[in-house]
mmCIF file of C-alpha atoms in Angstrom:
data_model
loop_
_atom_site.group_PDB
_atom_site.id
_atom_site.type_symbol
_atom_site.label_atom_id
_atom_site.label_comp_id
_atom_site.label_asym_id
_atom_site.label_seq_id
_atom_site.Cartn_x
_atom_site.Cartn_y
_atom_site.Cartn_z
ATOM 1 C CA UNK A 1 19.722 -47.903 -53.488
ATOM 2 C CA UNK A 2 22.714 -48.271 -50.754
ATOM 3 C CA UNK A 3 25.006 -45.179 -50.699
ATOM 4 C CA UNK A 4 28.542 -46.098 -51.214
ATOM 5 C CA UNK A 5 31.378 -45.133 -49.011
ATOM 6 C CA UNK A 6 32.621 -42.843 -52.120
ATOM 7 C CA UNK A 7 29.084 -41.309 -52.474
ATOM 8 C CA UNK A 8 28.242 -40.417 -49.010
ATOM 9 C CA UNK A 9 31.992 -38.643 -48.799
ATOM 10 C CA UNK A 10 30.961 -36.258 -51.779
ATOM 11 C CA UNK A 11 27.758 -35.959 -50.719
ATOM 12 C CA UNK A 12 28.494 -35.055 -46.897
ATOM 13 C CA UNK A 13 28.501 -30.688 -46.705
ATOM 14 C CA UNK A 14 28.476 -28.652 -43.770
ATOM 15 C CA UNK A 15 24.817 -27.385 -42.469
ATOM 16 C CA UNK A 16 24.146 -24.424 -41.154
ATOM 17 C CA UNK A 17 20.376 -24.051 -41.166
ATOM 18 C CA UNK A 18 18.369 -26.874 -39.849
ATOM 19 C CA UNK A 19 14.806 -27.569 -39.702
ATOM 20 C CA UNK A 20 13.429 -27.168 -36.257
ATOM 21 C CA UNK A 21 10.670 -28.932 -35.693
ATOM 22 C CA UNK A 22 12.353 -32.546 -36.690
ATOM 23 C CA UNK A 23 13.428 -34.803 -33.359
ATOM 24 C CA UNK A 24 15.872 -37.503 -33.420
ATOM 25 C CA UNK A 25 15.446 -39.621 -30.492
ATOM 26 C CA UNK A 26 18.034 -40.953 -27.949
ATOM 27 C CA UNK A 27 18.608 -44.742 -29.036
ATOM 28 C CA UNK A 28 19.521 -43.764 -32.419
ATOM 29 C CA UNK A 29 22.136 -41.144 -31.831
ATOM 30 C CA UNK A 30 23.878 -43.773 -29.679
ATOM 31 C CA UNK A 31 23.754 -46.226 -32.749
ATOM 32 C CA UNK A 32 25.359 -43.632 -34.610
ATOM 33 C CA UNK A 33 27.790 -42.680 -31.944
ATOM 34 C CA UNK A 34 28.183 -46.655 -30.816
ATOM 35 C CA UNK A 35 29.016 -47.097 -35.308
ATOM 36 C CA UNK A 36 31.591 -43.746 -35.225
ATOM 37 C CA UNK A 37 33.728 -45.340 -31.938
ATOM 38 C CA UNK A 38 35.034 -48.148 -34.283
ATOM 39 C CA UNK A 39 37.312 -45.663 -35.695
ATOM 40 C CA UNK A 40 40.768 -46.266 -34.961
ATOM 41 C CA UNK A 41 42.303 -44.856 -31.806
ATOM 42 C CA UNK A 42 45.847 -45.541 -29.792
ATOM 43 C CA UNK A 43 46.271 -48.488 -28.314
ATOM 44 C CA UNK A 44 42.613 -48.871 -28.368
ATOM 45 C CA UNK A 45 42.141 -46.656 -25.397
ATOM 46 C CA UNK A 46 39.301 -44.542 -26.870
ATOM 47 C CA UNK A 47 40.390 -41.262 -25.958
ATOM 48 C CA UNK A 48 36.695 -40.084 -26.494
ATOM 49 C CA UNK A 49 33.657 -38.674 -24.097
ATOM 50 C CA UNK A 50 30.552 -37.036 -25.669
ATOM 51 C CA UNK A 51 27.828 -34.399 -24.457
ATOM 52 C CA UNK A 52 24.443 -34.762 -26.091
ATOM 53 C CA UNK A 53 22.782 -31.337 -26.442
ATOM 54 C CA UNK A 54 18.929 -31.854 -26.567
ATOM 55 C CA UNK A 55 17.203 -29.957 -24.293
ATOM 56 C CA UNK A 56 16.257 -26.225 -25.266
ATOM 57 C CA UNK A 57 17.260 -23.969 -22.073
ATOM 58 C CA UNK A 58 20.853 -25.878 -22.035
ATOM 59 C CA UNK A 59 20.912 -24.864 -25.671
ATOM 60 C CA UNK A 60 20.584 -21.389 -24.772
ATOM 61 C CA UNK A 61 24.076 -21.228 -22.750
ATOM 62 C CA UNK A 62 25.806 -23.597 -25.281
ATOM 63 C CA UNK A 63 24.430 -21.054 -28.160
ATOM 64 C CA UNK A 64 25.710 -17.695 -25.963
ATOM 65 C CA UNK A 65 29.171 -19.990 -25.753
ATOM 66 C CA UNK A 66 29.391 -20.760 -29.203
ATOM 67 C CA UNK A 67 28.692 -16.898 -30.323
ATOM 68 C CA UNK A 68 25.595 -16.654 -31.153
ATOM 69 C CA UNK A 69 25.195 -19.898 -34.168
ATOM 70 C CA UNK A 70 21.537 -20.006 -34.739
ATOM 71 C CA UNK A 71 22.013 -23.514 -35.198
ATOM 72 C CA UNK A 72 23.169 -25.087 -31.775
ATOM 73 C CA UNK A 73 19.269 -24.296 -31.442
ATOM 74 C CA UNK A 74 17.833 -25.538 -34.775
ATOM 75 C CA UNK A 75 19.764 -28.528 -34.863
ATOM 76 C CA UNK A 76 17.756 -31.854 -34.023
ATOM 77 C CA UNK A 77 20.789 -32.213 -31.134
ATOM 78 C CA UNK A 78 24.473 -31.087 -30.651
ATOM 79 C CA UNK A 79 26.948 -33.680 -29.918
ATOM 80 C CA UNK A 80 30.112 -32.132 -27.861
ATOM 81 C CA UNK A 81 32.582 -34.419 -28.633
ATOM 82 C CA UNK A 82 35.747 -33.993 -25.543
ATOM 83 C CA UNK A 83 38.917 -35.452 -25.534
ATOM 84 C CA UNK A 84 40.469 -37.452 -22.577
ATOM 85 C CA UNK A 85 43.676 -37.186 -22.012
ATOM 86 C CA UNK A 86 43.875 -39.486 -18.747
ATOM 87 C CA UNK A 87 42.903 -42.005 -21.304
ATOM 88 C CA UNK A 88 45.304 -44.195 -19.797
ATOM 89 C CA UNK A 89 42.778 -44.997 -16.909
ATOM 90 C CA UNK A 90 41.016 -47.086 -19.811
ATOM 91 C CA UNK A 91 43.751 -49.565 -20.023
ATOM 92 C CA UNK A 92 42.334 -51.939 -17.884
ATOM 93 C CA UNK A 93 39.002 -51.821 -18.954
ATOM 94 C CA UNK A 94 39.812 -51.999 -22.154
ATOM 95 C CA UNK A 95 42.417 -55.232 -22.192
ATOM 96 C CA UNK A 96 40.180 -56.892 -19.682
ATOM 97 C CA UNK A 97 37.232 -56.669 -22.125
ATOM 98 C CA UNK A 98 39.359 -57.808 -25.231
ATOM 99 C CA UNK A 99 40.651 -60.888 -22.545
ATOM 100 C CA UNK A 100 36.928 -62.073 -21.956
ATOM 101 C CA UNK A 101 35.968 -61.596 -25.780
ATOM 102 C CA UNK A 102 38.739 -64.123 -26.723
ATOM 103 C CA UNK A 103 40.475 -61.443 -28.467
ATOM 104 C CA UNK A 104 44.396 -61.369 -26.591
ATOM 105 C CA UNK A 105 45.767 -64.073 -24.518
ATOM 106 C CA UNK A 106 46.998 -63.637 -21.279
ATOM 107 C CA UNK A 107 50.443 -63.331 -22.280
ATOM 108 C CA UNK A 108 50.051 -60.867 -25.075
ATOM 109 C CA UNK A 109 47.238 -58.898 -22.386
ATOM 110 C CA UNK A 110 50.072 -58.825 -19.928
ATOM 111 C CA UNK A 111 52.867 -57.064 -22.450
ATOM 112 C CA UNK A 112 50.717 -55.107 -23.969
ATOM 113 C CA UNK A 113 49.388 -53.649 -20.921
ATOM 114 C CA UNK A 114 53.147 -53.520 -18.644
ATOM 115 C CA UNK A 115 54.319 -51.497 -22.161
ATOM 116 C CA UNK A 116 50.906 -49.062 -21.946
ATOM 117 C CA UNK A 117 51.485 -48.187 -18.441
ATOM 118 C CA UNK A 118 54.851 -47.419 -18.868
ATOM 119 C CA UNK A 119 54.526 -45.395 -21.767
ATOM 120 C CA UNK A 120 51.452 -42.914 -21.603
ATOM 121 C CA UNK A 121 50.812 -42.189 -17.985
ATOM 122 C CA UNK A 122 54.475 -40.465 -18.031
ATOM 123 C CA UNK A 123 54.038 -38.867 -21.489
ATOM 124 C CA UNK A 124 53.625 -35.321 -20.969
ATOM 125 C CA UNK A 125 50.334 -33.697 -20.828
ATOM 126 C CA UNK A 126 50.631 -32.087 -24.136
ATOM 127 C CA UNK A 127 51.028 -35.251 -26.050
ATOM 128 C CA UNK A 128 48.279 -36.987 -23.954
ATOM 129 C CA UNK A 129 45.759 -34.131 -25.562
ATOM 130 C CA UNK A 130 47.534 -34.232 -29.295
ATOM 131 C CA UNK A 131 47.003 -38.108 -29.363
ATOM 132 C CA UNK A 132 43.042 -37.229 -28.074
ATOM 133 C CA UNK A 133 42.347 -34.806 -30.190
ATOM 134 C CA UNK A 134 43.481 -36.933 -33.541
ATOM 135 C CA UNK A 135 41.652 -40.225 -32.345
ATOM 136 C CA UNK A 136 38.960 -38.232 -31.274
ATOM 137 C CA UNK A 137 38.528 -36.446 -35.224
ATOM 138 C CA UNK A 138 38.475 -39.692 -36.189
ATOM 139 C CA UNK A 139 35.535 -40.625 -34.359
ATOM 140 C CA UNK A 140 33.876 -36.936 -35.216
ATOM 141 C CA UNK A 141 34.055 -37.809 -39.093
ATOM 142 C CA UNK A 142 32.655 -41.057 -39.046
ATOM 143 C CA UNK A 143 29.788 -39.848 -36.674
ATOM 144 C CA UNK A 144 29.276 -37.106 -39.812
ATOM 145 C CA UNK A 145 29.974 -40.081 -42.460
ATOM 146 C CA UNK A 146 27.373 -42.724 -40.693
ATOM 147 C CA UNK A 147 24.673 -39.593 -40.078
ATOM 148 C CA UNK A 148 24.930 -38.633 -43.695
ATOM 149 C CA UNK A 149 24.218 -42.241 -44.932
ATOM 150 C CA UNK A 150 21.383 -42.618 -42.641
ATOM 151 C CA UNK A 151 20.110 -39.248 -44.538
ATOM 152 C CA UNK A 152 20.670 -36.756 -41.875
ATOM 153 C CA UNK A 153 22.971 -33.157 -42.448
ATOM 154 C CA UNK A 154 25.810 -32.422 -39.969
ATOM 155 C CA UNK A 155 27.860 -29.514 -39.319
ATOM 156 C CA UNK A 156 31.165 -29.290 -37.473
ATOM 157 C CA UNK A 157 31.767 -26.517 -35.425
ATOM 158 C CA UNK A 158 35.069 -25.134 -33.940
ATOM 159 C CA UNK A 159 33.870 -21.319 -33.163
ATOM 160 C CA UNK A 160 33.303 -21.887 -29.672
ATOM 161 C CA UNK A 161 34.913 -20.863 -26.683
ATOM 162 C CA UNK A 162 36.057 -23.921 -24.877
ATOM 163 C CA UNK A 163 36.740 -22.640 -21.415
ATOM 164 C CA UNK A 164 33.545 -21.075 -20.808
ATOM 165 C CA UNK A 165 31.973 -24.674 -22.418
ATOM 166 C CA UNK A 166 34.023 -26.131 -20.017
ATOM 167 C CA UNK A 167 33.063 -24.051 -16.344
ATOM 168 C CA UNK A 168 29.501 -24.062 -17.440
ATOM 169 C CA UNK A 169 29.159 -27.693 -18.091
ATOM 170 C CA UNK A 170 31.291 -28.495 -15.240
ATOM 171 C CA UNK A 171 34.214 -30.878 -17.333
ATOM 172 C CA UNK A 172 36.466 -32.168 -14.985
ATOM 173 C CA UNK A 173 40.034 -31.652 -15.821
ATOM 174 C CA UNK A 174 40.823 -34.561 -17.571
ATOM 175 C CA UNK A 175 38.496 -33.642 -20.217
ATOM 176 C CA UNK A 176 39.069 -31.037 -22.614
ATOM 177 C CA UNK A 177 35.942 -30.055 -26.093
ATOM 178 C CA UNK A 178 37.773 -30.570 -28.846
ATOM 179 C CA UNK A 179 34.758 -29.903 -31.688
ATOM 180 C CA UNK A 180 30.499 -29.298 -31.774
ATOM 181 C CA UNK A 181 28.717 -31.654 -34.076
ATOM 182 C CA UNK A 182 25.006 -30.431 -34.865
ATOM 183 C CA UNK A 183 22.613 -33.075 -36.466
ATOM 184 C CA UNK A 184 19.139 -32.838 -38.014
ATOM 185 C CA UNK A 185 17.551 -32.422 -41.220
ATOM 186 C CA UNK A 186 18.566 -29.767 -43.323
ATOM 187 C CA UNK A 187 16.214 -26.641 -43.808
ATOM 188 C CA UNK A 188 18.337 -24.761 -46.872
ATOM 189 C CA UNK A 189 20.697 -26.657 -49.324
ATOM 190 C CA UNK A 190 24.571 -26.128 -47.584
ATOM 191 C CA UNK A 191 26.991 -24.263 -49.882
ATOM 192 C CA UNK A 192 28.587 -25.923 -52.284
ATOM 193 C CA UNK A 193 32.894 -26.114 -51.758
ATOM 194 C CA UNK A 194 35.376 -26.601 -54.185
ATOM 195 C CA UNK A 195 39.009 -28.423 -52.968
ATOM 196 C CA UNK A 196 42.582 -27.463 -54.104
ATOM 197 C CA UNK A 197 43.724 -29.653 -57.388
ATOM 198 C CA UNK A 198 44.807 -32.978 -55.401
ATOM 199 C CA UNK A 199 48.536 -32.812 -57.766
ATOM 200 C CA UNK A 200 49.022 -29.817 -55.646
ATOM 201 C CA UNK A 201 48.736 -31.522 -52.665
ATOM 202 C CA UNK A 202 50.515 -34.574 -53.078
ATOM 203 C CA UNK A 203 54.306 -35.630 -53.507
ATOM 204 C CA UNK A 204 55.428 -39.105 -54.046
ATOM 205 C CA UNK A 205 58.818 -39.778 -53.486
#
C-alpha cells in the first residue's frame, strides 16, 4: 500500500542507532536528494550544496567533529547539507535554464533577473545566510520525508561544531553547514515524542 503524505509525516522519528552493515548506494541518494531540491527556495536560486559522508576514515573526523555520535559511523551515509549564501551567482544559471525549458520569456527573464541582481548581491551578508538556511530546511525535511517513504530512518543532527566541519573539509567561504542528515536502516525503534496541544500554538485573528 502507498504511504500518504499524512502517514509518512507521523511516521517519520529521529534515529539514533542504525544498522551497520546495510549500504545505500550512490544513484539513489541523488534521487532522493534530486526529489528534496523541488522544495521551494527564493527566487529559485537554490541556496543549497551537499557533502555525502560514505567512506569510513572521513567518518572518523566528521564523528570527532560532531562529539562523539556513534551514529555519523553507523549510518548507511551522512548527508552535510551547507548553505550558500553567494547564491546570487546562480542567477544566471538558473533563468537561463528556465529560458531554454520554455518556462519565462525573454522579457519576463530579463526583469526578473535586472530586479535579482539588484536586490541580493547588495543585501547584507547576514540576510544572504538567514534566507539559506530557511530554503535550505526546506530541502533537509523533504530529503527526511522522501527517505522515510522509500522505508529508510533519518536523523537530523545540529550538535556539531561547524567551524572545525568547515577547516577540515576545506568549505570555501561562501559556504556555511547548516544541519547533518544520517540515513540507513534503523537498528532500535527511535523514541517515541509527544507535541504541545496545537490550540496552544495557534492564534487566528
Amino acid at each position: 500500500m502507498t504511504n500518504t503524505i499524512s502517514t509518512v509525516i507521523r511516521e517519520r522519528r529521529s534515529v539514533r542507532k542504525y544498522d551497520p552493515n546495510y549500504k545505500i548506494n550512490k544513484e539513489e541518494i541523488l534521487e532522493m536528494l534530486e526529489a528534496a531540491t523541488q522544495a521551494p527556495s527564493t527566487s529559485n536560486l537554490q541556496p543549497w550544496e551537499f557533502i555525502v559522508f560514505l567512506d569510513a576514515e572521513e567518518r572518523k573526523d566528521l564523528r570527532a567533529i560532531a562529539y562523539n555520535q556513534e551514529q555519523i559511523e553507523t549510518a548507511s551515509a551522512v548527508i552535510a547539507v551547507l548553505g550558500d549564501k553567494e547564491f546570487h551567482e546562480n542567477i544566471e544559471l538558473v533563468y537561463d535554464s528556465m529560458s531554454e525549458a520554455g518556462y519565462i520569456d525573454d522579457a519576463s527573464k530579463e526583469v526578473i533577473v535586472g530586479n535579482a541582481k539588484k536586490a541580493y548581491p547588495y543585501a547584507p551578508e547576514e540576510a544572504r545566510k538567514n534566507l539559506a538556511t530557511f530554503d535550505s530546511g526546506l530541502a533537509a525535511m523533504q530529503f527526511m520525508l522522501i527517505a522515510k517513504e522509500r522505508g529508510y530512518a533519518t536523523g537530523p543532527m545540529g550538535g556539531f561544531d561547524k567551524v572545525k566541519f568547515a577547516e577540515r573539509f576545506k568549505l570555501s567561504d561562501r559556504f556555511f553547514p547548516i544541519v547533518l542528515i544520517t540515513i540507513g536502516k534503523e537498528n532500535a525503534p527511535a523514541h517515541q515524542t509527544t507535541r504541545i496541544a496545537i490550540e496552544d500554538k495557534v492564534t487566528f485573528i
